[in-house]
XYZ file of C-alpha atoms in Angstrom:
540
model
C 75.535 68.988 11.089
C 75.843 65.004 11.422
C 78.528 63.763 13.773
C 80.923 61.701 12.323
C 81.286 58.673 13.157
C 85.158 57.339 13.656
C 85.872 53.897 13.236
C 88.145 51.355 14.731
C 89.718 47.950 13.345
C 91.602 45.343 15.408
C 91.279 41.577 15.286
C 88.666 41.080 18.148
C 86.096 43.628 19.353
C 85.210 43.116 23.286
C 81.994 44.339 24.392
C 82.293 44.539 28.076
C 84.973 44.771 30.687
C 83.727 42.704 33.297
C 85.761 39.685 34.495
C 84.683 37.630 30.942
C 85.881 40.794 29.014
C 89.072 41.053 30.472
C 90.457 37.469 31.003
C 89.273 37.731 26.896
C 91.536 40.580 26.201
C 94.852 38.782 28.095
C 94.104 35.849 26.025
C 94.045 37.429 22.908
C 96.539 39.919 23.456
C 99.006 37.173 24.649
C 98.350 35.089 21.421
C 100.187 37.932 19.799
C 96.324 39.921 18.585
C 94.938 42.867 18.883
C 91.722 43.812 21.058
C 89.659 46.470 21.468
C 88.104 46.332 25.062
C 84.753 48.262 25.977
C 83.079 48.915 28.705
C 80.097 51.121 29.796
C 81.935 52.474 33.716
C 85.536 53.766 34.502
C 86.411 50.573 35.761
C 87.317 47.043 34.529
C 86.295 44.238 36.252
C 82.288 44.254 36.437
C 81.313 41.945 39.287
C 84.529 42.194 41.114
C 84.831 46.108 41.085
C 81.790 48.287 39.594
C 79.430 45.932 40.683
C 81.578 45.611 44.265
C 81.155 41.839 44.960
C 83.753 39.971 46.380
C 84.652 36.728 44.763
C 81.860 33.685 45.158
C 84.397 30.695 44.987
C 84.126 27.118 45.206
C 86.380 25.610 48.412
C 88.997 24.348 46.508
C 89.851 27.890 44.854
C 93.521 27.663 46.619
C 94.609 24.219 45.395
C 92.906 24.023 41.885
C 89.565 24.538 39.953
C 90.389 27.706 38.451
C 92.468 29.149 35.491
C 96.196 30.188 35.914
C 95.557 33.657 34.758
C 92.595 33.986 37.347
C 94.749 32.457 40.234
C 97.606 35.653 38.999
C 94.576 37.808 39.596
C 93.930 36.371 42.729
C 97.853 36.571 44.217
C 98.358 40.037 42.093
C 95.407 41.270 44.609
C 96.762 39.876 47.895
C 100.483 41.406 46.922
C 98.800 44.779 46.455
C 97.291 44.660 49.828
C 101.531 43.214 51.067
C 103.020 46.396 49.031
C 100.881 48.720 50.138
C 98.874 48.457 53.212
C 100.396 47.911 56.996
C 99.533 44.457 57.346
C 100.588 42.956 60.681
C 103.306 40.423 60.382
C 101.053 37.558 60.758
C 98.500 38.795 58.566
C 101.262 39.821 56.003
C 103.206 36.230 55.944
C 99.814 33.888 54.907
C 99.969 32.505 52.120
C 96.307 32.551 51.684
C 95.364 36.256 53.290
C 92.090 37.523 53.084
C 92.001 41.138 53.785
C 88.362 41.335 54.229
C 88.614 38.338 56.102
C 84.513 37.935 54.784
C 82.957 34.714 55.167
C 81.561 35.164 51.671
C 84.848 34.042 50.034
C 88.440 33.229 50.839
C 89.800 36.714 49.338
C 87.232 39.176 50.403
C 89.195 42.571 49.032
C 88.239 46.739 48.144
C 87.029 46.969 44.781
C 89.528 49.557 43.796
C 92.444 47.250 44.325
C 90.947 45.120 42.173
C 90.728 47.916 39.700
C 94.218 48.169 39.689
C 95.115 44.862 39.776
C 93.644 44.438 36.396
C 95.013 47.428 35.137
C 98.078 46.103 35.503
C 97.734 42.852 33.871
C 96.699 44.310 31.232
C 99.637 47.345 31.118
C 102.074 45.144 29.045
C 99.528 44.614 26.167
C 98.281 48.426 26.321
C 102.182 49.188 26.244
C 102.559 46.915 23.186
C 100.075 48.609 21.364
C 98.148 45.369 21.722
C 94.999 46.368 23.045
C 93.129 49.347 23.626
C 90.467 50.295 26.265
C 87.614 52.470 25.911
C 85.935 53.570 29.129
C 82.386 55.020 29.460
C 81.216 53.024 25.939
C 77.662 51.679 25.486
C 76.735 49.431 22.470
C 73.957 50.574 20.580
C 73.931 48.542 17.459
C 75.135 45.679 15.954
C 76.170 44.724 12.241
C 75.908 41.612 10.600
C 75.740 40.587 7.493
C 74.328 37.285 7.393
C 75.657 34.458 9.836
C 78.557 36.861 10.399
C 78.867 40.580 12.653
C 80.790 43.015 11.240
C 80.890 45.260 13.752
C 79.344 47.204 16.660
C 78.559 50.768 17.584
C 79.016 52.182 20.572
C 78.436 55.681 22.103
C 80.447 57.225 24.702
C 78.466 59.387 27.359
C 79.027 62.469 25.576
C 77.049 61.316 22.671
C 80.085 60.464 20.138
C 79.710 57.472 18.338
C 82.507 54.651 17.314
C 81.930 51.628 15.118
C 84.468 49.184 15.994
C 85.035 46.288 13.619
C 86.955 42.661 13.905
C 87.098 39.045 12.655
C 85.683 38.192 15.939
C 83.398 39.654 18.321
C 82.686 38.819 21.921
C 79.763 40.016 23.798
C 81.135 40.119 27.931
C 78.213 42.147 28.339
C 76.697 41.843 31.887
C 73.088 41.543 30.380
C 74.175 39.566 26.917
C 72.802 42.688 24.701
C 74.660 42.267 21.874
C 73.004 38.847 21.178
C 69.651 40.691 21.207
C 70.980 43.996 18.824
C 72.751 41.386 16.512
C 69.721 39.033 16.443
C 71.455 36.204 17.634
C 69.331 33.105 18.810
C 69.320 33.569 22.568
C 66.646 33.021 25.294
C 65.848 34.857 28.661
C 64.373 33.880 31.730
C 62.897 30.521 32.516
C 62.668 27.679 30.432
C 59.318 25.598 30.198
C 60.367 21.944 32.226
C 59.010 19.904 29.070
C 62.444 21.771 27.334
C 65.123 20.302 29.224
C 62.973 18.022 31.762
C 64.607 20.411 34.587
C 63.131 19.297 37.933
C 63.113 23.336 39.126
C 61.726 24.460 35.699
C 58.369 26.107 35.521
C 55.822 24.410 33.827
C 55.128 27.102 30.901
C 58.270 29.081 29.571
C 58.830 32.479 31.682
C 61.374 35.039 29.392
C 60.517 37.689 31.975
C 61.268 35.571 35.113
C 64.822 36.580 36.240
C 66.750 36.618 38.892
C 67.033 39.841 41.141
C 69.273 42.472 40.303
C 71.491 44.143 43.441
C 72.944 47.746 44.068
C 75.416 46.918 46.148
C 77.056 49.329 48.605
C 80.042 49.597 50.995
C 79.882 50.649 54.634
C 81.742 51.285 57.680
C 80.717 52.438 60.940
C 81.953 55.110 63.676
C 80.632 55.777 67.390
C 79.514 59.019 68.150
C 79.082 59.845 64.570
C 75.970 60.994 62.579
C 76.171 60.034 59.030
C 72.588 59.811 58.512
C 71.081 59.861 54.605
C 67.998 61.897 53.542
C 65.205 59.846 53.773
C 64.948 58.060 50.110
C 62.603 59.078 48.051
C 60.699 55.301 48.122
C 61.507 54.495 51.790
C 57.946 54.406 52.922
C 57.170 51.875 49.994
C 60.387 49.475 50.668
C 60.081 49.944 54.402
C 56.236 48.286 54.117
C 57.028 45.781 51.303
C 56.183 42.663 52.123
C 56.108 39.821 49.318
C 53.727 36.810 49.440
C 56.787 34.438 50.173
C 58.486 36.020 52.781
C 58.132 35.867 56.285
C 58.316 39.828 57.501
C 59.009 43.133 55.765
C 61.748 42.645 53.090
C 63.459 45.370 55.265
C 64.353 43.780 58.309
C 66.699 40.672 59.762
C 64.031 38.272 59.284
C 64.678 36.227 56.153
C 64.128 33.261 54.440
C 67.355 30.678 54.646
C 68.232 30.307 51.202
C 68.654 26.501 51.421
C 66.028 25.469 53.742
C 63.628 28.643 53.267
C 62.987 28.604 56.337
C 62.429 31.951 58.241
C 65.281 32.899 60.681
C 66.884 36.068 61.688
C 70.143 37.255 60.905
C 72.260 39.263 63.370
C 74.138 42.855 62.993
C 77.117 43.838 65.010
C 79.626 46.417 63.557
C 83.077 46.051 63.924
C 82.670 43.422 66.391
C 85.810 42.562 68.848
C 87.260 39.147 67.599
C 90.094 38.594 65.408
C 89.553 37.981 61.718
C 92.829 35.656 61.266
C 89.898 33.109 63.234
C 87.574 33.696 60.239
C 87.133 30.452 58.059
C 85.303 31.009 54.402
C 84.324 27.567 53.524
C 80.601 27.833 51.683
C 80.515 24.146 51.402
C 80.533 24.037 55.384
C 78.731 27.394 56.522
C 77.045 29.658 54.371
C 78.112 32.607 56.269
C 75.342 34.636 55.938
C 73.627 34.784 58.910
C 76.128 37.337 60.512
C 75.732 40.232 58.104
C 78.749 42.253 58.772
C 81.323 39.419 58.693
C 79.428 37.959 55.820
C 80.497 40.174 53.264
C 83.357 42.485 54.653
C 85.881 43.621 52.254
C 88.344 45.226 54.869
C 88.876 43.958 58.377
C 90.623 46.508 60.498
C 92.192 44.271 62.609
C 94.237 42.660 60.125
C 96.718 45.784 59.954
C 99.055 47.267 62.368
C 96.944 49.303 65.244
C 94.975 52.866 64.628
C 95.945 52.148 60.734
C 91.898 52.068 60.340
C 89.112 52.921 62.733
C 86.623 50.718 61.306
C 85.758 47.634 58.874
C 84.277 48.155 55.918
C 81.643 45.261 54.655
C 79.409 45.081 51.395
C 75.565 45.026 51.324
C 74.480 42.466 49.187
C 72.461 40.665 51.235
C 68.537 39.295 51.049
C 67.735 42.843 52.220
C 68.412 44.884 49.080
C 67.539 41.803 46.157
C 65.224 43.642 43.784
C 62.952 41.658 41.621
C 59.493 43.796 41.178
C 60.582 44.502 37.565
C 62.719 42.202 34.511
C 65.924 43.958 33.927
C 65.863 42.082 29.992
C 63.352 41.869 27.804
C 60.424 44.134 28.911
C 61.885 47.253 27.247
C 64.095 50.539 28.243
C 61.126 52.227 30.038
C 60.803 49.028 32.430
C 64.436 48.437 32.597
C 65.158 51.966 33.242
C 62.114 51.671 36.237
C 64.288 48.488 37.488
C 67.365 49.769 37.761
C 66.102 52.971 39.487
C 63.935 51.350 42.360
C 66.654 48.794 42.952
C 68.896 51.882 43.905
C 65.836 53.426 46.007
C 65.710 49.661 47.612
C 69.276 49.813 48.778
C 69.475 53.361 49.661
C 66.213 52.723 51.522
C 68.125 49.888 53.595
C 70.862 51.606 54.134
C 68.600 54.343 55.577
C 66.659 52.171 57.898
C 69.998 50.272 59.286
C 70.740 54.030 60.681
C 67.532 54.859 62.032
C 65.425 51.835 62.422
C 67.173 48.783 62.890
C 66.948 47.115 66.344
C 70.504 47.055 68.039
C 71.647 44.307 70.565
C 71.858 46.674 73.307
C 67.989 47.003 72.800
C 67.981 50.473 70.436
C 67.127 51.249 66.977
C 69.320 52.954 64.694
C 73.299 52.614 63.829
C 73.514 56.305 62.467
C 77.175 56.305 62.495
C 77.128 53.458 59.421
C 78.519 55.546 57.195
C 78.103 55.103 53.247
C 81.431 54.748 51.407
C 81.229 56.484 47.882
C 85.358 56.450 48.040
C 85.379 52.806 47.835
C 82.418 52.051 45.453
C 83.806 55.203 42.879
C 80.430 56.535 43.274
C 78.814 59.642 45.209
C 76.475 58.271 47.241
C 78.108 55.207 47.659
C 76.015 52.648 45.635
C 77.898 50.178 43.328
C 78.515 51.836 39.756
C 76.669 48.882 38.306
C 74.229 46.816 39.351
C 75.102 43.153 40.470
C 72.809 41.468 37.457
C 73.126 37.497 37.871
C 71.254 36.626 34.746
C 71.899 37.436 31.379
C 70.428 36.622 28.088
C 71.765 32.999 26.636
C 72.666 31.966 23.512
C 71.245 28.994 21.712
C 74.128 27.174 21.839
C 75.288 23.911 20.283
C 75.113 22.204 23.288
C 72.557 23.319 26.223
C 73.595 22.717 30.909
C 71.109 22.099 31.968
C 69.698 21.159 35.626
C 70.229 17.499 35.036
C 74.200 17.717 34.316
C 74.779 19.660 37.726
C 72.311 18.884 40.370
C 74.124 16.763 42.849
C 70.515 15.358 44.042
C 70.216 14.159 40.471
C 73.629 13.198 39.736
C 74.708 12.058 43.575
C 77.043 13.874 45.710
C 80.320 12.072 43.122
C 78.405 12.098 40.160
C 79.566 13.965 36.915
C 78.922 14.869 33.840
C 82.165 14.431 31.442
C 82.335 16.130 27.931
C 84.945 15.536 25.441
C 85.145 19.114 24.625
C 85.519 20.553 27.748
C 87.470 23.700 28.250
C 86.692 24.666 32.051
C 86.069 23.433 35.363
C 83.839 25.435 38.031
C 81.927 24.664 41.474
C 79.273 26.855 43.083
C 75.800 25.634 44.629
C 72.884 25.772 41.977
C 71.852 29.208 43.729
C 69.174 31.356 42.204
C 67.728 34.237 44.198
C 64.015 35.483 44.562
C 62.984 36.228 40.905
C 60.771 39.041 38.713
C 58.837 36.109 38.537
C 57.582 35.382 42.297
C 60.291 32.603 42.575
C 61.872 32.050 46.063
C 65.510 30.838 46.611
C 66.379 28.046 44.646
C 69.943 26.886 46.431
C 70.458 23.541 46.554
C 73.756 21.073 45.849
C 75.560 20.646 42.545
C 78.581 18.781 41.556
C 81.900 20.146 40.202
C 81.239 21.035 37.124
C 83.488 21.077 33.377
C 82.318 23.738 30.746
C 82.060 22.066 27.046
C 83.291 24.059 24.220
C 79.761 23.917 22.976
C 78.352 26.252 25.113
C 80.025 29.001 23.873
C 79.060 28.026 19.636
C 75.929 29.664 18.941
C 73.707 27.462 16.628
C 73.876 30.041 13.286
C 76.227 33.058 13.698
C 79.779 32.133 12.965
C 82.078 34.930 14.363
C 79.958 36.537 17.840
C 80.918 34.750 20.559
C 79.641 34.608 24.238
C 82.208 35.307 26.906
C 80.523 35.692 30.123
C 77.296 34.458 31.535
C 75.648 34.615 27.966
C 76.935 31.548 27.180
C 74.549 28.102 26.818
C 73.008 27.453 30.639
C 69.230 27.493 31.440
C 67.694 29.477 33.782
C 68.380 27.125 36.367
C 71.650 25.673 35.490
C 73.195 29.724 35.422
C 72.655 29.430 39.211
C 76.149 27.890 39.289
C 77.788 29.262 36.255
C 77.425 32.787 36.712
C 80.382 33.349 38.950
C 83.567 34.766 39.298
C 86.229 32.493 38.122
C 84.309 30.965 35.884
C 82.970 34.047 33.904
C 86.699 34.805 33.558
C 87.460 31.192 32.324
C 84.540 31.615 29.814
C 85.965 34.727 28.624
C 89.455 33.400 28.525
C 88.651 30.698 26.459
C 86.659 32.839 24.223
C 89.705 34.855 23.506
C 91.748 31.745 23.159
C 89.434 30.597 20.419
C 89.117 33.955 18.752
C 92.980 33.946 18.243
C 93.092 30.149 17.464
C 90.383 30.675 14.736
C 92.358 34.033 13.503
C 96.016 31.899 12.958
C 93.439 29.240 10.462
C 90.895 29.070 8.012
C 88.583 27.129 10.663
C 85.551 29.213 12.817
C 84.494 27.838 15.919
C 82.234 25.345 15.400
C 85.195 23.413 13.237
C 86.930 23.923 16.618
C 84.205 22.118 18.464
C 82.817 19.444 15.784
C 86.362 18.132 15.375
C 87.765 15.949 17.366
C 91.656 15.963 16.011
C 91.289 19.850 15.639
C 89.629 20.259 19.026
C 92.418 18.733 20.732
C 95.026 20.777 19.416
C 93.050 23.776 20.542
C 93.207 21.818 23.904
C 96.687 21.962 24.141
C 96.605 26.095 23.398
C 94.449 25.607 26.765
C 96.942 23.010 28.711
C 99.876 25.464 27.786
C 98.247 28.855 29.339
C 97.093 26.978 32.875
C 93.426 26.077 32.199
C 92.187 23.323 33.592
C 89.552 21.103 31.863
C 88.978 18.154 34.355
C 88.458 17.676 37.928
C 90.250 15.390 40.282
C 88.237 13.675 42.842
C 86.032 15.894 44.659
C 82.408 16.096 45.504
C 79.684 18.578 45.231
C 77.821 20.438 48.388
């Protein structure tokens, strides 16, 4: 017989729990609406937590630049670590701790606690009978009727279906899918330069030139200990894969500089002996990234009291394990399926050759007591849930970033571009990493940037809203909008607007054409903490 198919109402459907997804769900939920929150893992918090990537911040993240609600995430994440872990007392009395003490970021954390972090700013709503969280959920369709969606399927893992339906529907989708099921206007890839007159642009369009996708994993290492993996299935591939633009085996220390591109090597030192309250994570003075342990370590042992833990643990997502032989969008499920599964074998496979192969300072090969960490990624072999994808599909949006509003070279190191509607503020380096399309690193300087309203109107449908990095960037201009806090303050204000529209007869693009109306949405904004301008910084 059929399955049935059960249906859900609220006021706004969420497709995706990622950072966007949630930060969505507190704004709507606080505006007095319900929300129905999706997402295809166990956990919320996509980049933060499945995808296990500590926070890429801008330098000012502890003064300003960020939403109020993201900054509670932030402290709620540093208290967890004071409640519950034996923090020394110096450790446990800054202001600004960072337990990983990473270079990456200035809060460098597990991605459990961030897990339950979230969970519990979202309790109160999910106690109100507010909002309501499906785990394990994958969309599959989308219906519209018209310019407007009605709803979206989704299937849980066990093959039963739910149609959810709202006024408003947000797609915080890591990969932007529901633009592509609903038939929204959207783009992928690269832009053709005659477009947007982008300096970085290619010179024809490119839809299946992306930016690499990561599997992420956590590690930690222990002397005399054996903790060897089988040998991967594609380690013989990955450990002779050399592409045309890099300097030595993809599988090694020897790497390409993202800024300069030139070739230099990076170092590898476990749990080395120096004390991480001497750690400074400032990306706008050091990258960071030529230590590899330090660069992205999520737990530094020496930060709590004495024999609490016998080893860091630190995140690989470095140059190392970037996969970008296959599009992730776009190509189809067969290719995407092909992507996601050598991308794994590509990070298992360097995980395997840092045990057995890699060349140690005291003149060896081999750190076989690295040991994978499947507890802290929620996986069993240790591998993110998800992978880390930095590019999603992107609506056609009312108004288009582009290169030329962010690049600092452009738009000098004080430069800015202003817009009336802005509802945002971020900072990040335009950074793009080796693409499907046989791009190197594109990293170079951009300027604080606002986010205008218009980004997030698509051109024709009225109620299916972006709310993550599906919103109106290029290829190029992404590079510096698909982070952290400002996926969550795209999200956030997608929820804001959802609610706005719901307590009016106005949709969003009424929000965004009118000036009188726009600024009373502006005020919702002022009142919940997010901040719209910058004060007088410059870019790096």
């Amino acid at each position: 017989m059929p399955s049935t198919i059960r249906t859900l109402d609220t006021d706004v459907v969420i497709i995706g729990g990622g950072l966007g997804g949630v930060a969505a769900a507190i704004a709507v939920c606080r505006a007095g609406r319900r929300a129905i929150l999706t997402d295809e893992t166990d956990w919320l918090g996509g980049q933060m937590t499945s995808q296990a990537v500590p926070p890429d911040e801008h330098p000012w993240v502890e003064q300003f630049g960020i939403t109020a609600s993201y900054r509670a995430l932030r402290e709620g994440i540093r208290d967890y670590y004071r409640r519950n872990y034996p923090l020394r007392p110096e450790a446990r009395a800054l202001p600004e701790l960072n337990p990983g003490a990473g270079r990456v970021s200035k809060l460098c954390h597990e991605p459990r606690v961030a897990v339950a972090v979230i969970d519990e700013l979202l309790q109160p709503y999910r106690s109100a009978g507010l909002l309501t969280v499906l785990y394990e959920q994958r969309p599959t369709s989308v219906h519209m009727d018209d310019d407007r969606c009605t709803g979206v399927t989704v299937v849980a893992d066990d093959g039963t279906e739910t149609r959810l339906a709202g006024a408003y529907v947000l797609d915080a989708t890591e990969t932007g899918i529901l633009l592509d099921l609903g038939g929204v206007e959207s783009v992928i890839g690269a832009e053709a330069k005659a477009e947007f007159d982008e300096p970085h642009a290619p010179d024809a369009a490119q839809p299946l030139n992306q930016q690499g996708i990561t599997f992420c994993f956590a590690v930690s290492h222990h002397d005399g200990e054996d903790h060897t993996i089988d040998k991967p299935e594609m380690y013989d591939f990955w450990r002779s894969y050399q592409p045309a633009f890099w300097p030595a085996p993809l599988i090694g220390f020897v790497a390409p500089d993202p800024r300069t591109l030139e070739a230099g090597t990076r170092t590898f030192e476990p749990n080395p002996d120096v004390d991480p309250l001497a750690v400074s994570a400032d990306q706008s003075a050091d990258a960071g990234d030529k230590e590899l342990w330090g660069f992205r370590r999520i737990l530094a042992r020496k930060l709590f009291a004495d024999g609490t833990f016998d080893s860091d643990i630190c995140v690989v997502n470095w140059p190392l394990n970037d996969y970008w032989l296959e599009p992730l969008i776009g190509a189809g499920d067969t290719t995407a399926e092909k992507a996601l599964d050598e991308a794994r074998q590509l990070s298992l496979s360097v995980l395997y050759w840092l045990q057995t192969e890699a060349p140690r300072a005291d003149g060896g090969f081999g750190f076989p007591g690295l040991k994978p960490r499947p507890d802290v990624t929620g996986t069993t072999d240790g591998l993110a849930k998800a992978p880390y994808v930095r590019e999603a599909r992107r609506i056609k949006a009312v108004t288009t970033i582009t290169e030329r509003d962010v690049s600092a070279d452009l738009l000098g190191v004080t430069g800015r571009t202003r817009y009336d509607d802005s509802i945002g503020v971020g900072s990040y380096r335009l950074d793009l990493h080796p693409s499907t399309g046989g791009d190197n690193y594109v990293d170079v300087p951009s300027v604080p940037f606002e986010i205008p309203l218009g980004a997030l109107i698509p051109r024709r449908v009225t109620n299916l809203l972006p709310a993550g990095k599906n919103i109106g960037t290029t290829h190029i201009s992404n590079g510096c909008y698909r982070l952290h806090p400002v996926e969550w303050n795209v999200g956030e204000v997608a929820g804001e607007l959802a609610a706005f529209c719901l307590d009016s007869p106005l949709e969003p693009r009424d929000v965004q054409a009118d000036p009188n109306t726009f600024a009373d949405f502006a005020a919702v904004l002022d009142r919940h903490g997010i901040e719209r301008r910058w004060p007088e910084v410059q870019g790096y």
